[in-house]
Amino acid sequence: MEGNGERPALTGDPREDALAWFVRLESGDADPADRRAFADWLARDPAHRREYDRLAGVWDDLDRVPDPRQGPRREPRQGPRRITRAPRAAPTRRRFLAYGMAGGAAACAAGLGGTVAMTAWAGDIRTATGERRTATLDDGSVVNLDAGSALAVDFSPAERRVRLIDGRARFVAAPDPGRPFVVACAGGELATSGATLILHRQPESAVAAVEEGTAVLTVGTAPPVQLLAGHCRSYGLGGLGGLGGPGGPGPLMPDGVAAETAWRQGRLVFQGQPLDAVIADLNRYHPARILLWDRPLAELRVDGSVDVTRPDAALNAITRILPVRTLHPVPGLVIIRSA
């Protein structure tokens, strides 16, 4: 049905058939007979129009929103640059397609099985798709920001606070025993007087790791947990894969620090990650937006290592090892659905 001149085969499921018609009509090959058949399909059942309008509405929203994928992709910066505080610009909106944040994230997500997540794309430092950046903060701390990431800096005389809004970052906190360095992310805080930390925000959890030194991880009302050099834990809505209990830190993740720093060598490493978290990471490097169409796919597990310069190869591998297939209905959109 993708540009082959054939009318889409309908299944009788309004959601599935809406997707089939969307692919056909957006392919550029639809003829007047297709459009008449589509109009007849819409008229047969109010659910048909409801499902199609929800899908088309999501795509229209994406067309109206600036996206960091537009424009030429930049190579990772090689040298650090110093960041000083400036008046914060008015926030822009970045909407990326992945599996929904906890609870579905948006009203239109209900019509797509909770597949749309919207993230505020705002911060003192941010990177575009495929871009990595090194920045030096006012206190001398150094931040390595992964692609598609954003953070806000709020230093005061009492503490040095940074909020990771999206993506992943590595922090080399300058020693200051009298003023802790605190990174807030997804309802948790990682605090230190001087250490090398990694925070990684995922769709329904976050990962905290300590490369050097020590830090304290606090999540909600759970008791604080000390992280030593080489320690890595997930936390959030059930922790990574539900291992941490509701909101609390999960168990230590073997080789977690190595996996969370591999992006600095140009690789993404997945260790039993749910597919929604994998897609969220790929969306930060892939020039198209990737959408998980079927809700149950989110919990499929992925192990492997991905070259960040070849995100399409990662998608091909996913379709080989998991019961999924990809659709490319329009330029800039990849839909992953059940095979």
GROMACS .gro file of C-alpha atoms in nm:
model
  339
    1MET     CA    1   0.000   0.000   0.000
    2GLU     CA    2   0.302   0.232   0.001
    3GLY     CA    3   0.300   0.386  -0.344
    4ASN     CA    4   0.221   0.060  -0.527
    5GLY     CA    5  -0.106   0.178  -0.681
    6GLU     CA    6  -0.316  -0.069  -0.483
    7ARG     CA    7  -0.598   0.026  -0.250
    8PRO     CA    8  -0.522  -0.058   0.115
    9ALA     CA    9  -0.643  -0.392   0.246
   10LEU     CA   10  -0.878  -0.321   0.536
   11THR     CA   11  -0.905  -0.537   0.846
   12GLY     CA   12  -1.226  -0.406   1.003
   13ASP     CA   13  -1.034  -0.259   1.298
   14PRO     CA   14  -1.094   0.122   1.284
   15ARG     CA   15  -0.750   0.205   1.423
   16GLU     CA   16  -0.567  -0.029   1.186
   17ASP     CA   17  -0.772   0.081   0.887
   18ALA     CA   18  -0.718   0.450   0.970
   19LEU     CA   19  -0.344   0.389   0.955
   20ALA     CA   20  -0.381   0.205   0.623
   21TRP     CA   21  -0.577   0.492   0.471
   22PHE     CA   22  -0.335   0.750   0.612
   23VAL     CA   23  -0.040   0.572   0.451
   24ARG     CA   24  -0.224   0.549   0.118
   25LEU     CA   25  -0.348   0.907   0.106
   26GLU     CA   26  -0.014   1.055   0.214
   27SER     CA   27   0.186   0.842  -0.031
   28GLY     CA   28   0.114   1.072  -0.325
   29ASP     CA   29  -0.031   0.783  -0.532
   30ALA     CA   30  -0.395   0.811  -0.426
   31ASP     CA   31  -0.631   0.864  -0.720
   32PRO     CA   32  -0.993   0.988  -0.730
   33ALA     CA   33  -1.124   0.633  -0.689
   34ASP     CA   34  -0.916   0.598  -0.371
   35ARG     CA   35  -1.057   0.919  -0.234
   36ARG     CA   36  -1.415   0.811  -0.309
   37ALA     CA   37  -1.352   0.478  -0.137
   38PHE     CA   38  -1.199   0.663   0.157
   39ALA     CA   39  -1.504   0.890   0.183
   40ASP     CA   40  -1.730   0.584   0.181
   41TRP     CA   41  -1.521   0.425   0.457
   42LEU     CA   42  -1.544   0.740   0.669
   43ALA     CA   43  -1.921   0.753   0.628
   44ARG     CA   44  -1.981   0.392   0.732
   45ASP     CA   45  -1.895   0.435   1.100
   46PRO     CA   46  -1.831   0.739   1.325
   47ALA     CA   47  -1.536   0.548   1.475
   48HIS     CA   48  -1.364   0.556   1.137
   49ARG     CA   49  -1.358   0.936   1.124
   50ARG     CA   50  -1.264   0.958   1.492
   51GLU     CA   51  -0.959   0.735   1.451
   52TYR     CA   52  -0.847   0.897   1.127
   53ASP     CA   53  -0.888   1.252   1.264
   54ARG     CA   54  -0.676   1.164   1.566
   55LEU     CA   55  -0.395   1.029   1.352
   56ALA     CA   56  -0.411   1.315   1.101
   57GLY     CA   57  -0.427   1.567   1.386
   58VAL     CA   58  -0.104   1.437   1.538
   59TRP     CA   59   0.073   1.475   1.205
   60ASP     CA   60  -0.068   1.828   1.155
   61ASP     CA   61   0.059   1.924   1.502
   62LEU     CA   62   0.406   1.803   1.412
   63ASP     CA   63   0.404   2.009   1.093
   64ARG     CA   64   0.338   2.326   1.293
   65VAL     CA   65   0.610   2.276   1.553
   66PRO     CA   66   0.978   2.361   1.496
   67ASP     CA   67   1.192   2.050   1.527
   68PRO     CA   68   1.568   2.019   1.579
   69ARG     CA   69   1.581   1.768   1.294
   70GLN     CA   70   1.531   2.053   1.046
   71GLY     CA   71   1.841   2.199   0.890
   72PRO     CA   72   2.186   2.045   0.846
   73ARG     CA   73   2.309   1.803   1.109
   74ARG     CA   74   2.611   1.924   1.298
   75GLU     CA   75   2.914   1.725   1.392
   76PRO     CA   76   2.992   1.690   1.764
   77ARG     CA   77   3.188   1.982   1.903
   78GLN     CA   78   3.547   1.893   1.978
   79GLY     CA   79   3.638   2.168   2.221
   80PRO     CA   80   3.466   2.297   2.534
   81ARG     CA   81   3.304   2.635   2.547
   82ARG     CA   82   3.215   2.843   2.850
   83ILE     CA   83   2.851   2.905   2.934
   84THR     CA   84   2.752   3.211   3.135
   85ARG     CA   85   2.405   3.282   3.261
   86ALA     CA   86   2.189   3.492   3.032
   87PRO     CA   87   1.821   3.584   3.043
   88ARG     CA   88   1.629   3.269   2.965
   89ALA     CA   89   1.456   3.270   2.627
   90ALA     CA   90   1.087   3.196   2.603
   91PRO     CA   91   1.045   2.819   2.593
   92THR     CA   92   0.981   2.655   2.260
   93ARG     CA   93   0.793   2.327   2.217
   94ARG     CA   94   0.954   2.012   2.092
   95ARG     CA   95   0.724   1.718   2.031
   96PHE     CA   96   0.884   1.386   1.957
   97LEU     CA   97   0.714   1.062   1.866
   98ALA     CA   98   0.798   0.769   2.091
   99TYR     CA   99   0.596   0.570   2.337
  100GLY     CA  100   0.397   0.792   2.574
  101MET     CA  101   0.537   0.930   2.896
  102ALA     CA  102   0.385   0.789   3.216
  103GLY     CA  103   0.009   0.790   3.184
  104GLY     CA  104  -0.005   0.872   2.813
  105ALA     CA  105   0.115   1.236   2.817
  106ALA     CA  106  -0.145   1.398   2.595
  107ALA     CA  107  -0.511   1.377   2.515
  108CYS     CA  108  -0.448   1.271   2.156
  109ALA     CA  109  -0.229   0.988   2.284
  110ALA     CA  110  -0.541   0.800   2.383
  111GLY     CA  111  -0.631   0.763   2.019
  112LEU     CA  112  -0.284   0.632   1.934
  113GLY     CA  113  -0.255   0.387   2.220
  114GLY     CA  114  -0.049   0.631   2.430
  115THR     CA  115   0.217   0.675   2.164
  116VAL     CA  116   0.273   1.050   2.168
  117ALA     CA  117   0.492   1.221   2.423
  118MET     CA  118   0.541   1.596   2.440
  119THR     CA  119   0.846   1.745   2.605
  120ALA     CA  120   0.918   2.111   2.676
  121TRP     CA  121   1.225   2.189   2.469
  122ALA     CA  122   1.369   2.463   2.685
  123GLY     CA  123   1.683   2.518   2.886
  124ASP     CA  124   2.002   2.714   2.924
  125ILE     CA  125   2.189   2.454   2.719
  126ARG     CA  126   2.043   2.225   2.456
  127THR     CA  127   2.152   2.011   2.163
  128ALA     CA  128   1.979   1.930   1.836
  129THR     CA  129   1.928   1.589   1.681
  130GLY     CA  130   2.266   1.426   1.622
  131GLU     CA  131   2.455   1.708   1.798
  132ARG     CA  132   2.674   1.664   2.106
  133ARG     CA  133   2.817   1.953   2.302
  134THR     CA  134   3.062   2.027   2.582
  135ALA     CA  135   3.001   2.330   2.803
  136THR     CA  136   3.176   2.482   3.104
  137LEU     CA  137   2.949   2.626   3.375
  138ASP     CA  138   3.019   2.934   3.584
  139ASP     CA  139   3.173   2.732   3.870
  140GLY     CA  140   3.413   2.545   3.640
  141SER     CA  141   3.203   2.229   3.621
  142VAL     CA  142   3.200   2.066   3.277
  143VAL     CA  143   2.889   1.925   3.108
  144ASN     CA  144   2.897   1.680   2.816
  145LEU     CA  145   2.551   1.688   2.659
  146ASP     CA  146   2.428   1.400   2.444
  147ALA     CA  147   2.223   1.457   2.128
  148GLY     CA  148   1.865   1.580   2.159
  149SER     CA  149   1.914   1.689   2.519
  150ALA     CA  150   1.836   1.998   2.724
  151LEU     CA  151   1.916   2.125   3.071
  152ALA     CA  152   1.853   2.433   3.282
  153VAL     CA  153   2.111   2.582   3.519
  154ASP     CA  154   2.012   2.755   3.844
  155PHE     CA  155   2.312   2.838   4.063
  156SER     CA  156   2.266   3.013   4.397
  157PRO     CA  157   2.492   3.088   4.697
  158ALA     CA  158   2.352   2.777   4.869
  159GLU     CA  159   2.376   2.518   4.592
  160ARG     CA  160   2.461   2.454   4.229
  161ARG     CA  161   2.141   2.313   4.076
  162VAL     CA  162   2.099   2.177   3.727
  163ARG     CA  163   1.780   2.025   3.586
  164LEU     CA  164   1.806   1.770   3.306
  165ILE     CA  165   1.493   1.833   3.101
  166ASP     CA  166   1.549   1.576   2.831
  167GLY     CA  167   1.809   1.335   2.698
  168ARG     CA  168   2.137   1.251   2.871
  169ALA     CA  169   2.433   1.439   3.015
  170ARG     CA  170   2.762   1.377   3.191
  171PHE     CA  171   2.862   1.622   3.463
  172VAL     CA  172   3.217   1.672   3.594
  173ALA     CA  173   3.127   1.870   3.906
  174ALA     CA  174   3.397   2.106   4.028
  175PRO     CA  175   3.477   2.039   4.398
  176ASP     CA  176   3.299   2.275   4.638
  177PRO     CA  177   3.228   2.123   4.983
  178GLY     CA  178   3.023   2.424   5.090
  179ARG     CA  179   2.792   2.427   4.788
  180PRO     CA  180   2.658   2.092   4.666
  181PHE     CA  181   2.617   2.016   4.297
  182VAL     CA  182   2.264   1.879   4.241
  183VAL     CA  183   2.121   1.736   3.920
  184ALA     CA  184   1.741   1.702   3.921
  185CYS     CA  185   1.573   1.472   3.670
  186ALA     CA  186   1.235   1.296   3.649
  187GLY     CA  187   1.146   1.333   4.016
  188GLY     CA  188   1.490   1.239   4.150
  189GLU     CA  189   1.804   1.425   4.253
  190LEU     CA  190   2.169   1.323   4.239
  191ALA     CA  191   2.384   1.535   4.470
  192THR     CA  192   2.760   1.556   4.524
  193SER     CA  193   3.027   1.794   4.649
  194GLY     CA  194   3.246   1.701   4.352
  195ALA     CA  195   3.217   1.391   4.131
  196THR     CA  196   3.157   1.277   3.771
  197LEU     CA  197   2.788   1.197   3.724
  198ILE     CA  198   2.568   1.073   3.440
  199LEU     CA  199   2.191   1.127   3.420
  200HIS     CA  200   1.976   0.978   3.145
  201ARG     CA  201   1.608   1.060   3.110
  202GLN     CA  202   1.392   0.788   2.954
  203PRO     CA  203   1.018   0.772   2.873
  204GLU     CA  204   0.909   0.623   3.207
  205SER     CA  205   1.227   0.623   3.414
  206ALA     CA  206   1.571   0.774   3.451
  207VAL     CA  207   1.918   0.631   3.501
  208ALA     CA  208   2.174   0.777   3.743
  209ALA     CA  209   2.540   0.673   3.741
  210VAL     CA  210   2.864   0.779   3.909
  211GLU     CA  211   3.181   0.753   3.704
  212GLU     CA  212   3.418   0.897   3.969
  213GLY     CA  213   3.367   1.006   4.329
  214THR     CA  214   3.048   0.958   4.531
  215ALA     CA  215   2.696   1.097   4.518
  216VAL     CA  216   2.359   1.057   4.690
  217LEU     CA  217   2.047   0.966   4.493
  218THR     CA  218   1.715   1.080   4.638
  219VAL     CA  219   1.387   0.979   4.473
  220GLY     CA  220   1.057   1.098   4.620
  221THR     CA  221   1.003   0.969   4.973
  222ALA     CA  222   1.233   0.668   4.931
  223PRO     CA  223   1.542   0.662   5.158
  224PRO     CA  224   1.846   0.826   4.995
  225VAL     CA  225   2.092   0.585   4.833
  226GLN     CA  226   2.466   0.644   4.815
  227LEU     CA  227   2.625   0.578   4.478
  228LEU     CA  228   2.997   0.503   4.466
  229ALA     CA  229   3.224   0.514   4.163
  230GLY     CA  230   3.103   0.252   3.916
  231HIS     CA  231   2.749   0.242   4.057
  232CYS     CA  232   2.446   0.282   3.831
  233ARG     CA  233   2.076   0.263   3.922
  234SER     CA  234   1.747   0.337   3.750
  235TYR     CA  235   1.451   0.507   3.911
  236GLY     CA  236   1.113   0.645   3.820
  237LEU     CA  237   0.776   0.488   3.749
  238GLY     CA  238   0.862   0.141   3.871
  239GLY     CA  239   1.233   0.191   3.798
  240LEU     CA  240   1.378   0.052   3.476
  241GLY     CA  241   1.144  -0.229   3.382
  242GLY     CA  242   0.969  -0.208   3.719
  243LEU     CA  243   1.275  -0.323   3.914
  244GLY     CA  244   1.282  -0.034   4.156
  245GLY     CA  245   0.928  -0.039   4.290
  246PRO     CA  246   0.698   0.259   4.244
  247GLY     CA  247   0.926   0.558   4.206
  248GLY     CA  248   1.222   0.422   4.401
  249PRO     CA  249   1.575   0.339   4.290
  250GLY     CA  250   1.627   0.000   4.131
  251PRO     CA  251   1.912  -0.241   4.202
  252LEU     CA  252   2.267  -0.179   4.088
  253MET     CA  253   2.300  -0.228   3.712
  254PRO     CA  254   2.609  -0.434   3.616
  255ASP     CA  255   2.820  -0.252   3.357
  256GLY     CA  256   2.571   0.034   3.374
  257VAL     CA  257   2.833   0.308   3.379
  258ALA     CA  258   2.999   0.170   3.066
  259ALA     CA  259   2.662   0.156   2.890
  260GLU     CA  260   2.572   0.510   2.998
  261THR     CA  261   2.901   0.659   2.874
  262ALA     CA  262   2.929   0.467   2.544
  263TRP     CA  263   2.762   0.753   2.355
  264ARG     CA  264   3.077   0.958   2.404
  265GLN     CA  265   3.253   0.701   2.181
  266GLY     CA  266   2.972   0.713   1.927
  267ARG     CA  267   2.767   0.414   2.041
  268LEU     CA  268   2.436   0.352   2.214
  269VAL     CA  269   2.435   0.041   2.434
  270PHE     CA  270   2.111  -0.130   2.536
  271GLN     CA  271   2.101  -0.392   2.811
  272GLY     CA  272   1.756  -0.547   2.821
  273GLN     CA  273   1.598  -0.207   2.757
  274PRO     CA  274   1.227  -0.182   2.677
  275LEU     CA  275   1.166  -0.087   2.317
  276ASP     CA  276   1.009   0.249   2.407
  277ALA     CA  277   1.334   0.356   2.579
  278VAL     CA  278   1.537   0.236   2.281
  279ILE     CA  279   1.320   0.436   2.040
  280ALA     CA  280   1.348   0.744   2.262
  281ASP     CA  281   1.728   0.724   2.232
  282LEU     CA  282   1.719   0.659   1.858
  283ASN     CA  283   1.490   0.961   1.811
  284ARG     CA  284   1.772   1.180   1.938
  285TYR     CA  285   1.996   1.065   1.650
  286HIS     CA  286   1.759   0.966   1.369
  287PRO     CA  287   1.668   1.234   1.110
  288ALA     CA  288   1.304   1.111   1.110
  289ARG     CA  289   1.060   1.083   1.396
  290ILE     CA  290   0.996   0.726   1.506
  291LEU     CA  291   0.654   0.622   1.633
  292LEU     CA  292   0.559   0.304   1.817
  293TRP     CA  293   0.209   0.228   1.696
  294ASP     CA  294   0.110  -0.075   1.905
  295ARG     CA  295   0.107  -0.034   2.283
  296PRO     CA  296   0.232  -0.387   2.369
  297LEU     CA  297   0.550  -0.330   2.166
  298ALA     CA  298   0.679  -0.087   2.428
  299GLU     CA  299   0.771  -0.367   2.668
  300LEU     CA  300   0.968  -0.579   2.418
  301ARG     CA  301   1.330  -0.601   2.534
  302VAL     CA  302   1.636  -0.505   2.332
  303ASP     CA  303   2.002  -0.591   2.382
  304GLY     CA  304   2.274  -0.458   2.159
  305SER     CA  305   2.512  -0.183   2.059
  306VAL     CA  306   2.433   0.082   1.796
  307ASP     CA  307   2.660   0.311   1.595
  308VAL     CA  308   2.503   0.656   1.637
  309THR     CA  309   2.598   0.746   1.279
  310ARG     CA  310   2.386   0.455   1.149
  311PRO     CA  311   2.044   0.482   1.319
  312ASP     CA  312   1.876   0.317   1.019
  313ALA     CA  313   2.091   0.009   1.077
  314ALA     CA  314   1.952  -0.003   1.431
  315LEU     CA  315   1.596   0.006   1.298
  316ASN     CA  316   1.678  -0.273   1.054
  317ALA     CA  317   1.819  -0.483   1.339
  318ILE     CA  318   1.506  -0.424   1.547
  319THR     CA  319   1.287  -0.553   1.265
  320ARG     CA  320   1.507  -0.863   1.236
  321ILE     CA  321   1.510  -0.960   1.602
  322LEU     CA  322   1.162  -0.849   1.711
  323PRO     CA  323   0.816  -0.927   1.570
  324VAL     CA  324   0.778  -0.578   1.421
  325ARG     CA  325   0.789  -0.404   1.086
  326THR     CA  326   0.835  -0.043   0.978
  327LEU     CA  327   0.620   0.183   0.764
  328HIS     CA  328   0.733   0.510   0.604
  329PRO     CA  329   0.402   0.682   0.520
  330VAL     CA  330   0.545   1.030   0.465
  331PRO     CA  331   0.894   1.180   0.467
  332GLY     CA  332   1.019   1.234   0.819
  333LEU     CA  333   0.802   0.969   0.988
  334VAL     CA  334   0.879   0.604   1.063
  335ILE     CA  335   0.604   0.391   1.217
  336ILE     CA  336   0.697   0.071   1.401
  337ARG     CA  337   0.410  -0.173   1.433
  338SER     CA  338   0.347  -0.540   1.496
  339ALA     CA  339   0.456  -0.770   1.214
   0.00000   0.00000   0.00000
